[in-house]
Amino acid sequence: MLDRPVEANQPARGRRALRLGVAGPVGTGKSSLIALICAEFAGELSIAVITNDIYTDEDARFLRSAGVLAPERIRAVETGACPHTAIRDDVSQNLLAVEDLEHDFDPLDLVLVESGGDNLTATFSPALVDAQFFVLDVAGGGDVARKGGPGIARADMLIVNKTDLAPYVGVDVDQMVRDAEAARDGRPVLALSRSDPRSVAALRHWLSHTVDHFRSGSLHPQDPGPMAPHTHGDGTVHSH
Ligand SMILES: Nc1nc2c(ncn2[C@@H]2O[C@H](COP(=O)(O)OP(=O)(O)O)[C@@H](O)[C@H]2O)c(=O)[nH]1
Ligand SMILES: [Mg+2]
């Protein structure tokens, strides 16, 4: 139970950090992407991170051990239930964690929130984040971008990750990107590998631009839309 009210997500006024959500299935490289962003923007942006795990703080420990950010700037929210609920239905735990970080490390430029790693359908509420990534990887199969869903179709940026693995898993990256673009109605798609400097430069460019956009007060959070109705382990059907 929360012991204090949460502040509603205010329109950008430049007085708080840009809040950027990172969603996508388990293992697609969300924590690694966050580590990459921290390393790339070290000395340039003041950053903090929130991870969401169901029962553990595994992702937070991974990021602390990566040594890309002071350990106290990385906090774990243990969602205790289906991870999508904490980024979509009742975001209060995460919002309090964001506000605590903004308070403790004032002024922060960027707070990254990693989702618990759900299926293809989880998205962040615009009440929690100003912008969001949805991360797929080539090892998940070349056809995954065609499967659609709100994150693939409408996240602010879709990342097709680990392109360095494409030759080993028989995936045509260009085709996967074309499929993703077709599903996204002009929204951006980035083919990324942490070992490909050109793709990392493109990531930097997008994020720098988005920080500027946020600071100017003209970034308005877009809602990718709710998850599709789905069945939980007890057989009940949920719509979010
Ligand atoms: N080959 C390759 N592996 C990557 C890349 N990014 C992440 N990985 C690996 O993918 C695995 C899952 O990454 P992780 O960040 O934990 O995924 P998460 O579950 O989405 O947070 C780890 O073994 C990473 O080292 C990449 O660009 N290329
Ligand atoms: Mg992770």
CSV table of C-alpha atoms and ligand atoms in Angstrom, one decimal:
chain,number,residue,atom,x,y,z
A,1,MET,CA,0.0,0.0,0.0
A,2,LEU,CA,1.4,3.4,-0.8
A,3,ASP,CA,1.8,5.9,2.0
A,4,ARG,CA,1.6,9.1,0.0
A,5,PRO,CA,-0.2,10.4,-3.1
A,6,VAL,CA,1.5,10.2,-6.5
A,7,GLU,CA,1.9,13.3,-8.6
A,8,ALA,CA,0.2,13.0,-12.0
A,9,ASN,CA,2.4,13.0,-15.0
A,10,GLN,CA,2.7,16.7,-15.8
A,11,PRO,CA,3.2,18.0,-19.3
A,12,ALA,CA,6.9,18.6,-20.0
A,13,ARG,CA,8.0,21.9,-18.5
A,14,GLY,CA,11.7,21.1,-18.4
A,15,ARG,CA,11.7,20.8,-14.6
A,16,ARG,CA,11.9,17.1,-14.4
A,17,ALA,CA,13.8,14.3,-16.2
A,18,LEU,CA,12.7,12.8,-19.5
A,19,ARG,CA,11.2,9.4,-18.6
A,20,LEU,CA,11.9,6.8,-21.2
A,21,GLY,CA,10.3,3.3,-21.0
A,22,VAL,CA,12.1,0.2,-22.5
A,23,ALA,CA,9.6,-2.7,-23.2
A,24,GLY,CA,9.9,-5.9,-25.1
A,25,PRO,CA,10.1,-9.7,-24.5
A,26,VAL,CA,12.6,-11.2,-22.1
A,27,GLY,CA,16.1,-11.6,-23.5
A,28,THR,CA,15.8,-9.1,-26.4
A,29,GLY,CA,18.5,-6.9,-24.9
A,30,LYS,CA,16.6,-4.3,-22.8
A,31,SER,CA,19.1,-4.2,-19.9
A,32,SER,CA,22.0,-4.2,-22.3
A,33,LEU,CA,20.4,-1.3,-24.3
A,34,ILE,CA,20.1,0.7,-21.0
A,35,ALA,CA,23.7,0.0,-20.2
A,36,LEU,CA,24.7,1.1,-23.7
A,37,ILE,CA,22.7,4.4,-23.3
A,38,CYS,CA,24.3,5.0,-19.9
A,39,ALA,CA,27.8,4.5,-21.3
A,40,GLU,CA,27.1,6.6,-24.4
A,41,PHE,CA,25.7,9.6,-22.5
A,42,ALA,CA,28.1,9.4,-19.5
A,43,GLY,CA,29.3,12.9,-18.7
A,44,GLU,CA,26.7,14.4,-21.0
A,45,LEU,CA,23.4,13.5,-19.3
A,46,SER,CA,22.6,12.9,-15.6
A,47,ILE,CA,20.8,9.5,-15.7
A,48,ALA,CA,19.0,7.1,-13.4
A,49,VAL,CA,17.4,3.7,-14.0
A,50,ILE,CA,14.5,1.8,-12.7
A,51,THR,CA,14.2,-1.9,-13.4
A,52,ASN,CA,11.0,-4.0,-13.0
A,53,ASP,CA,11.3,-7.6,-12.1
A,54,ILE,CA,8.6,-9.9,-10.9
A,55,TYR,CA,10.3,-11.4,-7.8
A,56,THR,CA,13.9,-10.3,-7.9
A,57,ASP,CA,16.2,-7.4,-8.6
A,58,GLU,CA,18.2,-9.3,-11.1
A,59,ASP,CA,18.2,-6.6,-13.8
A,60,ALA,CA,19.2,-3.9,-11.3
A,61,ARG,CA,22.1,-6.1,-10.2
A,62,PHE,CA,23.2,-6.7,-13.8
A,63,LEU,CA,23.2,-3.0,-14.4
A,64,ARG,CA,25.1,-2.2,-11.3
A,65,SER,CA,27.7,-4.8,-12.2
A,66,ALA,CA,28.0,-3.3,-15.7
A,67,GLY,CA,29.6,-0.3,-13.9
A,68,VAL,CA,28.1,2.3,-16.3
A,69,LEU,CA,26.3,4.3,-13.6
A,70,ALA,CA,26.7,4.9,-9.9
A,71,PRO,CA,25.0,2.0,-8.2
A,72,GLU,CA,22.7,4.2,-6.1
A,73,ARG,CA,21.2,5.6,-9.3
A,74,ILE,CA,19.8,2.2,-10.2
A,75,ARG,CA,16.7,1.0,-8.3
A,76,ALA,CA,14.6,-2.1,-8.6
A,77,VAL,CA,10.8,-2.2,-8.4
A,78,GLU,CA,9.6,-5.8,-7.6
A,79,THR,CA,6.2,-5.9,-9.3
A,80,GLY,CA,5.2,-9.2,-7.6
A,81,ALA,CA,2.6,-9.9,-10.3
A,82,CYS,CA,2.4,-9.8,-14.1
A,83,PRO,CA,5.0,-7.2,-14.9
A,84,HIS,CA,2.8,-5.3,-17.4
A,85,THR,CA,0.4,-4.3,-14.6
A,86,ALA,CA,3.1,-2.1,-13.0
A,87,ILE,CA,3.8,-0.2,-16.2
A,88,ARG,CA,0.3,0.1,-17.5
A,89,ASP,CA,-2.6,-0.4,-15.0
A,90,ASP,CA,-1.3,0.9,-11.7
A,91,VAL,CA,1.9,2.7,-12.3
A,92,SER,CA,2.1,4.2,-8.8
A,93,GLN,CA,5.0,2.1,-7.6
A,94,ASN,CA,7.1,3.1,-10.6
A,95,LEU,CA,6.0,6.7,-10.5
A,96,LEU,CA,7.1,7.0,-6.8
A,97,ALA,CA,10.4,5.4,-7.7
A,98,VAL,CA,10.9,7.9,-10.5
A,99,GLU,CA,10.0,10.8,-8.3
A,100,ASP,CA,12.4,9.6,-5.6
A,101,LEU,CA,15.3,9.4,-8.0
A,102,GLU,CA,14.4,12.9,-9.4
A,103,HIS,CA,14.4,14.2,-5.9
A,104,ASP,CA,17.6,12.4,-4.7
A,105,PHE,CA,19.7,13.3,-7.8
A,106,ASP,CA,18.2,16.6,-8.8
A,107,PRO,CA,18.6,17.7,-11.5
A,108,LEU,CA,18.3,14.5,-13.6
A,109,ASP,CA,18.1,14.6,-17.4
A,110,LEU,CA,16.9,11.1,-18.1
A,111,VAL,CA,15.2,8.3,-16.2
A,112,LEU,CA,15.1,4.9,-18.0
A,113,VAL,CA,12.4,2.5,-16.9
A,114,GLU,CA,12.9,-1.2,-17.9
A,115,SER,CA,9.7,-3.2,-18.1
A,116,GLY,CA,9.7,-6.7,-16.5
A,117,GLY,CA,10.0,-8.4,-19.9
A,118,ASP,CA,6.6,-9.6,-20.8
A,119,ASN,CA,5.1,-10.9,-24.0
A,120,LEU,CA,4.7,-9.0,-27.2
A,121,THR,CA,1.7,-7.0,-25.9
A,122,ALA,CA,3.0,-5.0,-23.0
A,123,THR,CA,3.2,-1.2,-23.3
A,124,PHE,CA,3.9,1.7,-20.9
A,125,SER,CA,1.1,4.0,-19.8
A,126,PRO,CA,1.7,7.6,-20.9
A,127,ALA,CA,1.1,8.5,-17.2
A,128,LEU,CA,4.5,6.9,-16.4
A,129,VAL,CA,6.8,7.7,-19.4
A,130,ASP,CA,7.1,10.5,-21.9
A,131,ALA,CA,8.4,8.1,-24.7
A,132,GLN,CA,9.0,4.4,-25.1
A,133,PHE,CA,11.1,1.9,-26.9
A,134,PHE,CA,9.9,-1.5,-27.9
A,135,VAL,CA,12.7,-4.0,-28.3
A,136,LEU,CA,12.7,-7.1,-30.5
A,137,ASP,CA,15.8,-9.1,-31.5
A,138,VAL,CA,16.7,-11.0,-34.6
A,139,ALA,CA,17.2,-14.2,-32.7
A,140,GLY,CA,13.5,-14.2,-31.9
A,141,GLY,CA,12.8,-14.8,-35.6
A,142,GLY,CA,12.5,-12.7,-38.7
A,143,ASP,CA,8.7,-12.9,-38.7
A,144,VAL,CA,8.2,-11.4,-35.2
A,145,ALA,CA,7.8,-7.8,-36.5
A,146,ARG,CA,4.8,-9.0,-38.6
A,147,LYS,CA,3.0,-10.2,-35.5
A,148,GLY,CA,2.1,-6.6,-34.6
A,149,GLY,CA,0.6,-5.5,-31.3
A,150,PRO,CA,0.6,-2.1,-29.7
A,151,GLY,CA,4.3,-1.9,-28.8
A,152,ILE,CA,5.5,-3.0,-32.3
A,153,ALA,CA,3.0,-0.8,-34.1
A,154,ARG,CA,3.0,2.3,-32.0
A,155,ALA,CA,6.0,2.6,-29.5
A,156,ASP,CA,7.9,5.8,-30.2
A,157,MET,CA,10.9,3.8,-31.5
A,158,LEU,CA,11.0,0.1,-32.4
A,159,ILE,CA,14.5,-1.5,-32.0
A,160,VAL,CA,15.4,-4.6,-34.0
A,161,ASN,CA,18.3,-5.6,-31.8
A,162,LYS,CA,21.4,-7.9,-32.0
A,163,THR,CA,21.7,-7.5,-35.8
A,164,ASP,CA,25.2,-8.9,-35.4
A,165,LEU,CA,23.5,-12.3,-34.8
A,166,ALA,CA,21.5,-12.2,-38.1
A,167,PRO,CA,23.9,-14.4,-40.1
A,168,TYR,CA,23.9,-17.1,-37.4
A,169,VAL,CA,20.1,-17.3,-37.1
A,170,GLY,CA,19.3,-17.0,-40.9
A,171,VAL,CA,17.4,-13.7,-40.6
A,172,ASP,CA,17.3,-11.0,-43.2
A,173,VAL,CA,17.6,-7.8,-41.2
A,174,ASP,CA,16.5,-5.5,-44.1
A,175,GLN,CA,13.4,-7.5,-44.6
A,176,MET,CA,12.6,-7.5,-40.9
A,177,VAL,CA,13.0,-3.7,-40.8
A,178,ARG,CA,10.7,-3.4,-43.8
A,179,ASP,CA,8.1,-5.6,-42.1
A,180,ALA,CA,8.4,-3.5,-39.0
A,181,GLU,CA,8.1,-0.2,-41.0
A,182,ALA,CA,5.0,-1.5,-42.7
A,183,ALA,CA,3.4,-2.2,-39.3
A,184,ARG,CA,4.3,1.2,-38.0
A,185,ASP,CA,2.8,3.8,-40.3
A,186,GLY,CA,6.0,5.9,-40.6
A,187,ARG,CA,7.2,5.6,-37.0
A,188,PRO,CA,10.9,5.0,-36.6
A,189,VAL,CA,12.6,1.6,-36.6
A,190,LEU,CA,16.3,1.2,-35.6
A,191,ALA,CA,18.3,-1.9,-36.5
A,192,LEU,CA,20.8,-2.0,-33.6
A,193,SER,CA,23.8,-3.9,-32.5
A,194,ARG,CA,25.9,-2.8,-29.6
A,195,SER,CA,28.9,-3.8,-31.7
A,196,ASP,CA,27.9,-1.7,-34.7
A,197,PRO,CA,29.1,1.9,-34.2
A,198,ARG,CA,26.8,3.4,-36.9
A,199,SER,CA,23.7,1.9,-35.3
A,200,VAL,CA,24.8,3.2,-31.9
A,201,ALA,CA,25.3,6.7,-33.4
A,202,ALA,CA,21.8,6.5,-34.8
A,203,LEU,CA,20.5,5.6,-31.3
A,204,ARG,CA,22.4,8.6,-29.8
A,205,HIS,CA,21.0,10.9,-32.4
A,206,TRP,CA,17.4,9.8,-31.7
A,207,LEU,CA,17.8,10.1,-28.0
A,208,SER,CA,19.6,13.5,-28.1
A,209,HIS,CA,16.8,14.8,-30.3
A,210,THR,CA,14.1,13.4,-28.0
A,211,VAL,CA,15.8,15.0,-24.9
A,212,ASP,CA,15.9,18.4,-26.8
A,213,HIS,CA,12.3,17.9,-27.8
A,214,PHE,CA,11.3,17.2,-24.2
A,215,ARG,CA,13.2,20.2,-22.9
A,216,SER,CA,11.4,22.5,-25.3
A,217,GLY,CA,8.1,21.4,-23.8
A,218,SER,CA,6.8,20.1,-27.1
A,219,LEU,CA,7.0,16.3,-26.5
A,220,HIS,CA,3.6,14.9,-25.7
A,221,PRO,CA,3.5,11.3,-24.6
A,222,GLN,CA,1.7,9.1,-27.1
A,223,ASP,CA,-0.2,6.1,-25.9
A,224,PRO,CA,0.5,3.0,-28.0
A,225,GLY,CA,-2.8,1.6,-26.7
A,226,PRO,CA,-3.7,-1.1,-24.2
A,227,MET,CA,-2.6,-4.7,-24.4
A,228,ALA,CA,-4.8,-7.2,-26.2
A,229,PRO,CA,-7.2,-9.2,-23.9
A,230,HIS,CA,-5.3,-12.2,-22.6
A,231,THR,CA,-5.6,-15.2,-20.3
A,232,HIS,CA,-3.8,-15.4,-16.9
A,233,GLY,CA,-2.8,-18.7,-15.3
A,234,ASP,CA,-6.1,-19.0,-13.4
A,235,GLY,CA,-8.0,-19.0,-16.7
A,236,THR,CA,-9.5,-15.5,-16.3
A,237,VAL,CA,-9.4,-13.2,-19.3
A,238,HIS,CA,-8.0,-9.7,-18.7
A,239,SER,CA,-8.3,-6.6,-20.7
A,240,HIS,CA,-6.1,-3.6,-19.8
B,1,LIG,N1,25.1,-10.6,-29.9
B,1,LIG,C1,24.5,-9.6,-29.2
B,1,LIG,N2,24.0,-10.0,-28.0
B,1,LIG,C2,23.4,-9.0,-27.3
B,1,LIG,C3,23.2,-7.7,-27.8
B,1,LIG,N3,22.6,-7.0,-26.8
B,1,LIG,C4,22.3,-7.8,-25.8
B,1,LIG,N4,22.8,-9.0,-26.1
B,1,LIG,C5,22.8,-10.3,-25.2
B,1,LIG,O1,21.4,-10.7,-25.1
B,1,LIG,C6,21.2,-11.4,-23.8
B,1,LIG,C7,20.0,-10.8,-23.2
B,1,LIG,O2,20.3,-9.4,-22.9
B,1,LIG,P1,19.5,-8.6,-21.7
B,1,LIG,O3,20.0,-7.2,-21.9
B,1,LIG,O4,19.7,-9.2,-20.4
B,1,LIG,O5,18.0,-8.8,-22.2
B,1,LIG,P2,16.6,-8.3,-21.5
B,1,LIG,O6,16.1,-9.6,-20.8
B,1,LIG,O7,15.7,-7.8,-22.5
B,1,LIG,O8,17.0,-7.3,-20.5
B,1,LIG,C8,22.5,-11.2,-23.0
B,1,LIG,O9,23.3,-12.3,-23.1
B,1,LIG,C9,23.2,-10.0,-23.8
B,1,LIG,O10,24.6,-10.0,-23.6
B,1,LIG,C10,23.8,-7.3,-29.1
B,1,LIG,O11,23.7,-6.2,-29.6
B,1,LIG,N5,24.4,-8.4,-29.7
B,2,MG,MG,16.6,-7.1,-18.4
